[in-house]
Amino acid sequence: MSQKKQKQSYTEEFRREAVRRADQKGNTNASVAGELGISAQQIYNWRRQFNRLTDKQFSSINGVQFKTTDSAELKRLKQELADLKEENEFLKKAAAYFAKNQE
């Protein structure tokens, strides 16, 4: 019967430190991985994940830099503005209709 290997989870601090150490002059992914008892591929994967996160932490809208949290709020506010404009147009039409019927 084969045993399943339990997946080891590492803290973000551990992962960042491993990537930082591998990036230092004189170190390689393989040497740091050997010291830490992990595979070199894992350090490559963590580096790619951190770079991907960093790229998505900021976005630019009309030349202005926004954090991701700001972008989410901006999206919500744009939707709210669109909803209010639609409601305003409906109310204008309803007011015109009732004004026309009162004459």
PDB file of C-alpha atoms in Angstrom, residues 10-25 27-29 31-33 35-36 38 42-44 46-47 50:
ATOM      1  CA  TYR A  10       5.385  27.181   4.450  1.00  0.00           C
ATOM      2  CA  THR A  11       4.717  30.649   5.796  1.00  0.00           C
ATOM      3  CA  GLU A  12       4.893  33.596   3.465  1.00  0.00           C
ATOM      4  CA  GLU A  13       7.840  34.905   5.494  1.00  0.00           C
ATOM      5  CA  PHE A  14       9.727  31.625   4.954  1.00  0.00           C
ATOM      6  CA  ARG A  15       9.006  31.685   1.225  1.00  0.00           C
ATOM      7  CA  ARG A  16      10.063  35.325   0.823  1.00  0.00           C
ATOM      8  CA  GLU A  17      13.257  34.679   2.766  1.00  0.00           C
ATOM      9  CA  ALA A  18      14.078  31.656   0.586  1.00  0.00           C
ATOM     10  CA  VAL A  19      13.606  33.716  -2.586  1.00  0.00           C
ATOM     11  CA  ARG A  20      15.612  36.620  -1.131  1.00  0.00           C
ATOM     12  CA  ARG A  21      18.489  34.319  -0.181  1.00  0.00           C
ATOM     13  CA  ALA A  22      18.472  32.676  -3.618  1.00  0.00           C
ATOM     14  CA  ASP A  23      18.672  36.124  -5.227  1.00  0.00           C
ATOM     15  CA  GLN A  24      21.781  37.086  -3.251  1.00  0.00           C
ATOM     16  CA  LYS A  25      25.111  37.107  -5.059  1.00  0.00           C
ATOM     17  CA  ASN A  27      23.732  31.805  -4.061  1.00  0.00           C
ATOM     18  CA  THR A  28      21.664  29.705  -6.422  1.00  0.00           C
ATOM     19  CA  ASN A  29      18.183  28.296  -6.125  1.00  0.00           C
ATOM     20  CA  SER A  31      22.125  25.814  -3.000  1.00  0.00           C
ATOM     21  CA  VAL A  32      19.453  27.587  -0.943  1.00  0.00           C
ATOM     22  CA  ALA A  33      16.971  24.786  -1.582  1.00  0.00           C
ATOM     23  CA  GLU A  35      20.107  24.245   2.840  1.00  0.00           C
ATOM     24  CA  LEU A  36      16.369  24.514   3.493  1.00  0.00           C
ATOM     25  CA  ILE A  38      13.168  21.947  -0.336  1.00  0.00           C
ATOM     26  CA  GLN A  42       9.807  25.435  -5.349  1.00  0.00           C
ATOM     27  CA  ILE A  43      11.932  28.590  -5.111  1.00  0.00           C
ATOM     28  CA  TYR A  44      11.317  29.264  -8.827  1.00  0.00           C
ATOM     29  CA  TRP A  46       7.563  31.179  -5.220  1.00  0.00           C
ATOM     30  CA  ARG A  47       9.542  33.833  -7.107  1.00  0.00           C
ATOM     31  CA  PHE A  50       5.576  36.956  -5.806  1.00  0.00           C
TER      32      PHE A  50
END
